[in-house]
PDB file of C-alpha atoms in Angstrom:
ATOM      1  CA  UNK A   1      -4.113 -17.722  -8.265  1.00  0.00           C
ATOM      2  CA  UNK A   2      -0.718 -16.651  -7.709  1.00  0.00           C
ATOM      3  CA  UNK A   3      -0.091 -13.543  -6.014  1.00  0.00           C
ATOM      4  CA  UNK A   4       2.747 -10.615  -6.956  1.00  0.00           C
ATOM      5  CA  UNK A   5       6.149 -11.957  -7.337  1.00  0.00           C
ATOM      6  CA  UNK A   6       9.065  -9.905  -6.305  1.00  0.00           C
ATOM      7  CA  UNK A   7      12.947 -10.607  -6.221  1.00  0.00           C
ATOM      8  CA  UNK A   8      14.767 -10.426  -4.314  1.00  0.00           C
ATOM      9  CA  UNK A   9      13.512 -10.136  -0.676  1.00  0.00           C
ATOM     10  CA  UNK A  10      16.384  -8.749   0.520  1.00  0.00           C
ATOM     11  CA  UNK A  11      19.145  -6.391  -0.800  1.00  0.00           C
ATOM     12  CA  UNK A  12      21.992  -4.867   1.033  1.00  0.00           C
ATOM     13  CA  UNK A  13      24.486  -2.067  -1.458  1.00  0.00           C
ATOM     14  CA  UNK A  14      26.730   0.743  -0.568  1.00  0.00           C
ATOM     15  CA  UNK A  15      26.018   4.206  -1.715  1.00  0.00           C
ATOM     16  CA  UNK A  16      26.552   5.045  -5.142  1.00  0.00           C
ATOM     17  CA  UNK A  17      25.961   1.549  -6.280  1.00  0.00           C
ATOM     18  CA  UNK A  18      23.417   0.027  -8.852  1.00  0.00           C
ATOM     19  CA  UNK A  19      19.913  -2.290  -7.817  1.00  0.00           C
ATOM     20  CA  UNK A  20      17.417  -3.539  -9.664  1.00  0.00           C
ATOM     21  CA  UNK A  21      14.340  -5.059  -8.458  1.00  0.00           C
ATOM     22  CA  UNK A  22      11.811  -7.356 -10.337  1.00  0.00           C
ATOM     23  CA  UNK A  23       7.921  -8.001 -10.096  1.00  0.00           C
ATOM     24  CA  UNK A  24       5.595 -10.185 -12.286  1.00  0.00           C
ATOM     25  CA  UNK A  25       2.689  -9.129 -11.182  1.00  0.00           C
ATOM     26  CA  UNK A  26      -0.825 -11.538 -11.369  1.00  0.00           C
ATOM     27  CA  UNK A  27      -1.661 -12.839 -14.383  1.00  0.00           C
ATOM     28  CA  UNK A  28      -3.940 -10.656 -16.411  1.00  0.00           C
ATOM     29  CA  UNK A  29      -3.405  -7.492 -14.287  1.00  0.00           C
ATOM     30  CA  UNK A  30      -3.268  -4.740 -16.585  1.00  0.00           C
ATOM     31  CA  UNK A  31      -1.847  -2.198 -14.343  1.00  0.00           C
ATOM     32  CA  UNK A  32       1.362  -2.365 -12.425  1.00  0.00           C
ATOM     33  CA  UNK A  33       2.243  -0.083  -9.578  1.00  0.00           C
ATOM     34  CA  UNK A  34       5.511   0.643  -7.940  1.00  0.00           C
ATOM     35  CA  UNK A  35       5.998   1.767  -4.244  1.00  0.00           C
ATOM     36  CA  UNK A  36       8.794   3.062  -2.011  1.00  0.00           C
ATOM     37  CA  UNK A  37       7.355   2.677   1.510  1.00  0.00           C
ATOM     38  CA  UNK A  38      10.174   4.308   3.904  1.00  0.00           C
ATOM     39  CA  UNK A  39      10.587   2.744   7.824  1.00  0.00           C
ATOM     40  CA  UNK A  40       7.369   4.521   9.961  1.00  0.00           C
ATOM     41  CA  UNK A  41       5.339   5.747   6.534  1.00  0.00           C
ATOM     42  CA  UNK A  42       2.876   4.862   4.334  1.00  0.00           C
ATOM     43  CA  UNK A  43       3.666   3.507   0.820  1.00  0.00           C
ATOM     44  CA  UNK A  44       4.806   6.407  -1.753  1.00  0.00           C
ATOM     45  CA  UNK A  45       3.620   5.550  -5.431  1.00  0.00           C
ATOM     46  CA  UNK A  46       6.330   6.026  -7.984  1.00  0.00           C
ATOM     47  CA  UNK A  47       4.923   4.778 -10.613  1.00  0.00           C
ATOM     48  CA  UNK A  48       2.119   3.563 -12.417  1.00  0.00           C
ATOM     49  CA  UNK A  49       2.038   1.014 -15.618  1.00  0.00           C
ATOM     50  CA  UNK A  50      -1.182   0.003 -17.877  1.00  0.00           C
ATOM     51  CA  UNK A  51       0.299  -2.466 -20.122  1.00  0.00           C
ATOM     52  CA  UNK A  52       3.669  -1.096 -21.072  1.00  0.00           C
ATOM     53  CA  UNK A  53       2.700   2.696 -21.228  1.00  0.00           C
ATOM     54  CA  UNK A  54       3.276   4.900 -18.028  1.00  0.00           C
ATOM     55  CA  UNK A  55       0.698   6.472 -16.376  1.00  0.00           C
ATOM     56  CA  UNK A  56       1.907   8.429 -13.692  1.00  0.00           C
ATOM     57  CA  UNK A  57       5.567   8.735 -12.655  1.00  0.00           C
ATOM     58  CA  UNK A  58       5.430  12.034 -10.906  1.00  0.00           C
ATOM     59  CA  UNK A  59       7.164  11.397  -8.304  1.00  0.00           C
ATOM     60  CA  UNK A  60       9.747   9.131  -9.269  1.00  0.00           C
ATOM     61  CA  UNK A  61      13.300  10.536  -8.732  1.00  0.00           C
ATOM     62  CA  UNK A  62      13.908  10.498 -12.724  1.00  0.00           C
ATOM     63  CA  UNK A  63      17.613  11.438 -12.283  1.00  0.00           C
ATOM     64  CA  UNK A  64      18.485   7.848 -10.520  1.00  0.00           C
ATOM     65  CA  UNK A  65      15.035   5.726 -10.924  1.00  0.00           C
ATOM     66  CA  UNK A  66      13.990   4.298 -13.647  1.00  0.00           C
ATOM     67  CA  UNK A  67      11.099   1.344 -14.687  1.00  0.00           C
ATOM     68  CA  UNK A  68      10.029  -0.494 -17.524  1.00  0.00           C
ATOM     69  CA  UNK A  69       7.434  -2.797 -18.581  1.00  0.00           C
ATOM     70  CA  UNK A  70       8.425  -3.936 -21.764  1.00  0.00           C
ATOM     71  CA  UNK A  71       6.186  -6.707 -22.844  1.00  0.00           C
ATOM     72  CA  UNK A  72       2.896  -5.341 -20.195  1.00  0.00           C
ATOM     73  CA  UNK A  73       3.924  -8.040 -18.135  1.00  0.00           C
ATOM     74  CA  UNK A  74       6.771  -8.356 -15.877  1.00  0.00           C
ATOM     75  CA  UNK A  75       8.144  -4.907 -14.657  1.00  0.00           C
ATOM     76  CA  UNK A  76      11.770  -3.742 -13.374  1.00  0.00           C
ATOM     77  CA  UNK A  77      12.764  -0.786 -10.992  1.00  0.00           C
ATOM     78  CA  UNK A  78      16.254   0.610 -11.396  1.00  0.00           C
ATOM     79  CA  UNK A  79      18.063   2.741  -8.858  1.00  0.00           C
ATOM     80  CA  UNK A  80      21.175   4.191 -10.193  1.00  0.00           C
ATOM     81  CA  UNK A  81      23.570   5.259  -8.430  1.00  0.00           C
ATOM     82  CA  UNK A  82      21.672   4.329  -4.792  1.00  0.00           C
ATOM     83  CA  UNK A  83      22.026   7.004  -2.055  1.00  0.00           C
ATOM     84  CA  UNK A  84      21.589   6.384   1.582  1.00  0.00           C
ATOM     85  CA  UNK A  85      17.855   7.616   1.639  1.00  0.00           C
ATOM     86  CA  UNK A  86      16.634   5.281  -0.854  1.00  0.00           C
ATOM     87  CA  UNK A  87      16.851   2.666   2.216  1.00  0.00           C
ATOM     88  CA  UNK A  88      13.057   1.627   1.994  1.00  0.00           C
ATOM     89  CA  UNK A  89      10.871  -1.260   1.174  1.00  0.00           C
ATOM     90  CA  UNK A  90       9.996  -1.495  -2.525  1.00  0.00           C
ATOM     91  CA  UNK A  91       6.243  -2.701  -3.236  1.00  0.00           C
ATOM     92  CA  UNK A  92       5.230  -3.949  -6.170  1.00  0.00           C
ATOM     93  CA  UNK A  93       1.259  -4.332  -7.228  1.00  0.00           C
ATOM     94  CA  UNK A  94      -0.905  -4.844  -9.620  1.00  0.00           C
ATOM     95  CA  UNK A  95      -4.572  -4.444 -10.473  1.00  0.00           C
ATOM     96  CA  UNK A  96      -7.581  -5.580 -12.618  1.00  0.00           C
ATOM     97  CA  UNK A  97      -9.858  -2.695 -14.012  1.00  0.00           C
ATOM     98  CA  UNK A  98     -13.481  -3.200 -12.304  1.00  0.00           C
ATOM     99  CA  UNK A  99     -16.475  -1.683 -12.761  1.00  0.00           C
ATOM    100  CA  UNK A 100     -16.088   2.154 -13.052  1.00  0.00           C
ATOM    101  CA  UNK A 101     -12.670   1.971 -13.416  1.00  0.00           C
ATOM    102  CA  UNK A 102     -12.002   1.278  -9.964  1.00  0.00           C
ATOM    103  CA  UNK A 103      -8.639  -0.937  -9.724  1.00  0.00           C
ATOM    104  CA  UNK A 104      -7.976  -2.724  -6.652  1.00  0.00           C
ATOM    105  CA  UNK A 105      -4.795  -3.453  -5.566  1.00  0.00           C
ATOM    106  CA  UNK A 106      -2.884  -6.368  -4.845  1.00  0.00           C
ATOM    107  CA  UNK A 107       0.399  -6.182  -3.241  1.00  0.00           C
ATOM    108  CA  UNK A 108       3.654  -8.427  -3.727  1.00  0.00           C
ATOM    109  CA  UNK A 109       5.702  -9.322  -0.614  1.00  0.00           C
ATOM    110  CA  UNK A 110       8.191  -5.979  -1.060  1.00  0.00           C
ATOM    111  CA  UNK A 111      12.112  -5.933  -1.488  1.00  0.00           C
ATOM    112  CA  UNK A 112      13.729  -4.732   1.695  1.00  0.00           C
ATOM    113  CA  UNK A 113      16.694  -2.473   0.349  1.00  0.00           C
ATOM    114  CA  UNK A 114      19.276  -1.066   3.084  1.00  0.00           C
ATOM    115  CA  UNK A 115      21.932   1.443   1.526  1.00  0.00           C
ATOM    116  CA  UNK A 116      25.415   1.596   3.699  1.00  0.00           C
TER     117      UNK A 116
ATOM    118  CA  UNK B   1      -5.987  17.839  -2.689  1.00  0.00           C
ATOM    119  CA  UNK B   2      -6.576  14.790  -0.829  1.00  0.00           C
ATOM    120  CA  UNK B   3      -5.153  13.506   1.704  1.00  0.00           C
ATOM    121  CA  UNK B   4      -5.251  10.092   4.498  1.00  0.00           C
ATOM    122  CA  UNK B   5      -4.597  11.020   8.357  1.00  0.00           C
ATOM    123  CA  UNK B   6      -4.419   7.944  10.816  1.00  0.00           C
ATOM    124  CA  UNK B   7      -4.418   9.960  14.023  1.00  0.00           C
ATOM    125  CA  UNK B   8      -2.789   7.066  16.294  1.00  0.00           C
ATOM    126  CA  UNK B   9       0.581   5.878  14.890  1.00  0.00           C
ATOM    127  CA  UNK B  10       0.531   3.047  17.499  1.00  0.00           C
ATOM    128  CA  UNK B  11      -2.520   1.257  19.132  1.00  0.00           C
ATOM    129  CA  UNK B  12      -1.917  -1.277  22.216  1.00  0.00           C
ATOM    130  CA  UNK B  13      -5.158  -3.912  23.230  1.00  0.00           C
ATOM    131  CA  UNK B  14      -5.586  -6.394  25.441  1.00  0.00           C
ATOM    132  CA  UNK B  15      -6.457  -9.949  23.507  1.00  0.00           C
ATOM    133  CA  UNK B  16      -9.926 -10.131  23.217  1.00  0.00           C
ATOM    134  CA  UNK B  17     -11.189  -6.845  23.909  1.00  0.00           C
ATOM    135  CA  UNK B  18     -12.533  -4.781  20.897  1.00  0.00           C
ATOM    136  CA  UNK B  19     -10.126  -1.838  18.960  1.00  0.00           C
ATOM    137  CA  UNK B  20     -10.600   0.618  16.367  1.00  0.00           C
ATOM    138  CA  UNK B  21      -8.501   1.942  14.454  1.00  0.00           C
ATOM    139  CA  UNK B  22      -9.106   5.815  13.411  1.00  0.00           C
ATOM    140  CA  UNK B  23      -9.037   7.278   9.719  1.00  0.00           C
ATOM    141  CA  UNK B  24     -10.153  10.546   8.228  1.00  0.00           C
ATOM    142  CA  UNK B  25      -9.731  11.406   5.225  1.00  0.00           C
ATOM    143  CA  UNK B  26      -9.934  14.500   2.855  1.00  0.00           C
ATOM    144  CA  UNK B  27     -11.389  15.350  -0.547  1.00  0.00           C
ATOM    145  CA  UNK B  28     -13.702  17.385  -2.475  1.00  0.00           C
ATOM    146  CA  UNK B  29     -14.385  14.355  -5.045  1.00  0.00           C
ATOM    147  CA  UNK B  30     -15.606  11.399  -4.185  1.00  0.00           C
ATOM    148  CA  UNK B  31     -13.464   8.967  -3.370  1.00  0.00           C
ATOM    149  CA  UNK B  32     -13.583   4.905  -2.621  1.00  0.00           C
ATOM    150  CA  UNK B  33     -11.685   3.933   0.732  1.00  0.00           C
ATOM    151  CA  UNK B  34     -10.141   0.813   1.826  1.00  0.00           C
ATOM    152  CA  UNK B  35      -8.270  -0.487   4.147  1.00  0.00           C
ATOM    153  CA  UNK B  36      -4.868  -3.047   4.414  1.00  0.00           C
ATOM    154  CA  UNK B  37      -2.926  -5.087   6.836  1.00  0.00           C
ATOM    155  CA  UNK B  38       1.002  -5.326   6.815  1.00  0.00           C
ATOM    156  CA  UNK B  39       2.188  -8.349   8.931  1.00  0.00           C
ATOM    157  CA  UNK B  40       5.886  -8.013   9.421  1.00  0.00           C
ATOM    158  CA  UNK B  41       8.483  -8.462   6.597  1.00  0.00           C
ATOM    159  CA  UNK B  42       5.035  -8.828   4.355  1.00  0.00           C
ATOM    160  CA  UNK B  43       3.357  -6.837   1.960  1.00  0.00           C
ATOM    161  CA  UNK B  44       0.166  -5.275   2.292  1.00  0.00           C
ATOM    162  CA  UNK B  45      -3.128  -7.750   2.101  1.00  0.00           C
ATOM    163  CA  UNK B  46      -6.635  -6.077   1.216  1.00  0.00           C
ATOM    164  CA  UNK B  47      -8.864  -6.028   4.513  1.00  0.00           C
ATOM    165  CA  UNK B  48     -12.171  -4.260   3.229  1.00  0.00           C
ATOM    166  CA  UNK B  49     -13.264  -1.608   0.973  1.00  0.00           C
ATOM    167  CA  UNK B  50     -16.173   0.594   0.385  1.00  0.00           C
ATOM    168  CA  UNK B  51     -17.019   1.434  -3.033  1.00  0.00           C
ATOM    169  CA  UNK B  52     -20.970   2.202  -2.415  1.00  0.00           C
ATOM    170  CA  UNK B  53     -24.398   1.117  -0.840  1.00  0.00           C
ATOM    171  CA  UNK B  54     -24.035   0.140   3.105  1.00  0.00           C
ATOM    172  CA  UNK B  55     -21.962   2.371   4.806  1.00  0.00           C
ATOM    173  CA  UNK B  56     -20.905  -0.979   7.250  1.00  0.00           C
ATOM    174  CA  UNK B  57     -18.445  -2.551   5.332  1.00  0.00           C
ATOM    175  CA  UNK B  58     -17.083  -6.311   6.333  1.00  0.00           C
ATOM    176  CA  UNK B  59     -13.420  -7.583   5.596  1.00  0.00           C
ATOM    177  CA  UNK B  60     -11.472 -10.915   6.164  1.00  0.00           C
ATOM    178  CA  UNK B  61     -10.319 -11.920   9.471  1.00  0.00           C
ATOM    179  CA  UNK B  62     -13.692 -10.457  11.489  1.00  0.00           C
ATOM    180  CA  UNK B  63     -12.786  -7.004  10.512  1.00  0.00           C
ATOM    181  CA  UNK B  64     -14.872  -4.312   9.513  1.00  0.00           C
ATOM    182  CA  UNK B  65     -15.264  -0.674   8.719  1.00  0.00           C
ATOM    183  CA  UNK B  66     -17.898   1.962   8.263  1.00  0.00           C
ATOM    184  CA  UNK B  67     -17.856   4.940   5.898  1.00  0.00           C
ATOM    185  CA  UNK B  68     -19.048   7.928   7.319  1.00  0.00           C
ATOM    186  CA  UNK B  69     -19.446  10.876   4.734  1.00  0.00           C
ATOM    187  CA  UNK B  70     -20.184  13.973   7.021  1.00  0.00           C
ATOM    188  CA  UNK B  71     -17.103  12.810   9.148  1.00  0.00           C
ATOM    189  CA  UNK B  72     -15.068  11.910   6.016  1.00  0.00           C
ATOM    190  CA  UNK B  73     -14.014   8.975   8.323  1.00  0.00           C
ATOM    191  CA  UNK B  74     -13.538   5.180   7.751  1.00  0.00           C
ATOM    192  CA  UNK B  75     -12.796   3.656  11.143  1.00  0.00           C
ATOM    193  CA  UNK B  76     -11.552   0.183  11.636  1.00  0.00           C
ATOM    194  CA  UNK B  77     -13.111  -2.076  14.109  1.00  0.00           C
ATOM    195  CA  UNK B  78     -12.747  -5.607  15.706  1.00  0.00           C
ATOM    196  CA  UNK B  79     -15.169  -6.955  17.945  1.00  0.00           C
ATOM    197  CA  UNK B  80     -12.013  -8.890  19.902  1.00  0.00           C
ATOM    198  CA  UNK B  81      -8.931  -9.013  18.446  1.00  0.00           C
ATOM    199  CA  UNK B  82      -6.122 -12.181  18.490  1.00  0.00           C
ATOM    200  CA  UNK B  83      -2.212 -12.050  19.316  1.00  0.00           C
ATOM    201  CA  UNK B  84      -2.549 -12.985  15.508  1.00  0.00           C
ATOM    202  CA  UNK B  85      -3.905  -9.564  14.500  1.00  0.00           C
ATOM    203  CA  UNK B  86      -0.583  -7.706  15.824  1.00  0.00           C
ATOM    204  CA  UNK B  87       0.357  -5.875  12.007  1.00  0.00           C
ATOM    205  CA  UNK B  88       0.449  -2.790  10.912  1.00  0.00           C
ATOM    206  CA  UNK B  89      -2.718  -1.160   9.247  1.00  0.00           C
ATOM    207  CA  UNK B  90      -3.207   1.493   6.752  1.00  0.00           C
ATOM    208  CA  UNK B  91      -6.230   3.396   5.431  1.00  0.00           C
ATOM    209  CA  UNK B  92      -6.184   4.520   1.596  1.00  0.00           C
ATOM    210  CA  UNK B  93      -8.651   6.608  -0.673  1.00  0.00           C
ATOM    211  CA  UNK B  94      -8.808   6.230  -4.560  1.00  0.00           C
ATOM    212  CA  UNK B  95      -9.757   9.324  -6.625  1.00  0.00           C
ATOM    213  CA  UNK B  96      -9.794  10.010  -9.738  1.00  0.00           C
ATOM    214  CA  UNK B  97      -7.516  12.563 -11.214  1.00  0.00           C
ATOM    215  CA  UNK B  98      -7.553  11.607 -15.283  1.00  0.00           C
ATOM    216  CA  UNK B  99      -6.702   7.863 -13.537  1.00  0.00           C
ATOM    217  CA  UNK B 100      -7.601   6.061 -10.311  1.00  0.00           C
ATOM    218  CA  UNK B 101      -4.750   7.387  -7.932  1.00  0.00           C
ATOM    219  CA  UNK B 102      -4.259   5.657  -4.546  1.00  0.00           C
ATOM    220  CA  UNK B 103      -3.032   7.761  -1.105  1.00  0.00           C
ATOM    221  CA  UNK B 104      -2.208   5.989   1.719  1.00  0.00           C
ATOM    222  CA  UNK B 105      -2.008   6.976   5.381  1.00  0.00           C
ATOM    223  CA  UNK B 106       1.071   6.929   7.652  1.00  0.00           C
ATOM    224  CA  UNK B 107      -0.147   3.773   9.417  1.00  0.00           C
ATOM    225  CA  UNK B 108      -1.189   2.351  12.849  1.00  0.00           C
ATOM    226  CA  UNK B 109       0.584   0.089  14.475  1.00  0.00           C
ATOM    227  CA  UNK B 110      -2.064  -2.607  16.363  1.00  0.00           C
ATOM    228  CA  UNK B 111      -0.190  -4.486  19.253  1.00  0.00           C
ATOM    229  CA  UNK B 112      -1.945  -7.276  20.910  1.00  0.00           C
ATOM    230  CA  UNK B 113      -1.494  -8.144  24.304  1.00  0.00           C
ATOM    231  CA  UNK B 114      -1.799 -11.192  26.209  1.00  0.00           C
TER     232      UNK B 114
END
């Protein structure tokens, strides 16, 4: 079974530039998550999709971050304009509904972003 | 509010020695508990999870964890570590807030020494 795919793996941009990350979840996984992981910290949820609808985006900085999952499969996360503090690893995860509604998450390799 | 605490930011241990990585959580409702491992420049990989039933959970790579409800802990253990176990380990809880939400700890860096 193919895992969660993410691209690019690495990106370096200057502040105020725009950047986009792509994620393709495991086939059949209805739920997709984007996390931000700053160096030395645990992952922080940015947004959660159920199919193509947003379930939770309470921690997404909506003035500069946006995400979409138009067809309920792959997803794009965009930052516009980027700030120095956006330097982090952006992780995508997907999950399948299990008994009782639990969702075990499976993570992609991440995109490492450096903003100069 | 729910939270996860990993008190040890770094744990050095010699190869073939046992190790315990500590995790405590705070929640007023039932939780599901997870341990993930992150190797350098990679995403998180599920080690094990506790949903219900037996409090001792066995995972991949020889790791196991014990759920202790009274102490609200879910410590990860391995009886004999290898150099290849060097990685970052994250404890996480999943709680119901209208949907199941994951909360991660800050991670423990396990360094296995030859």
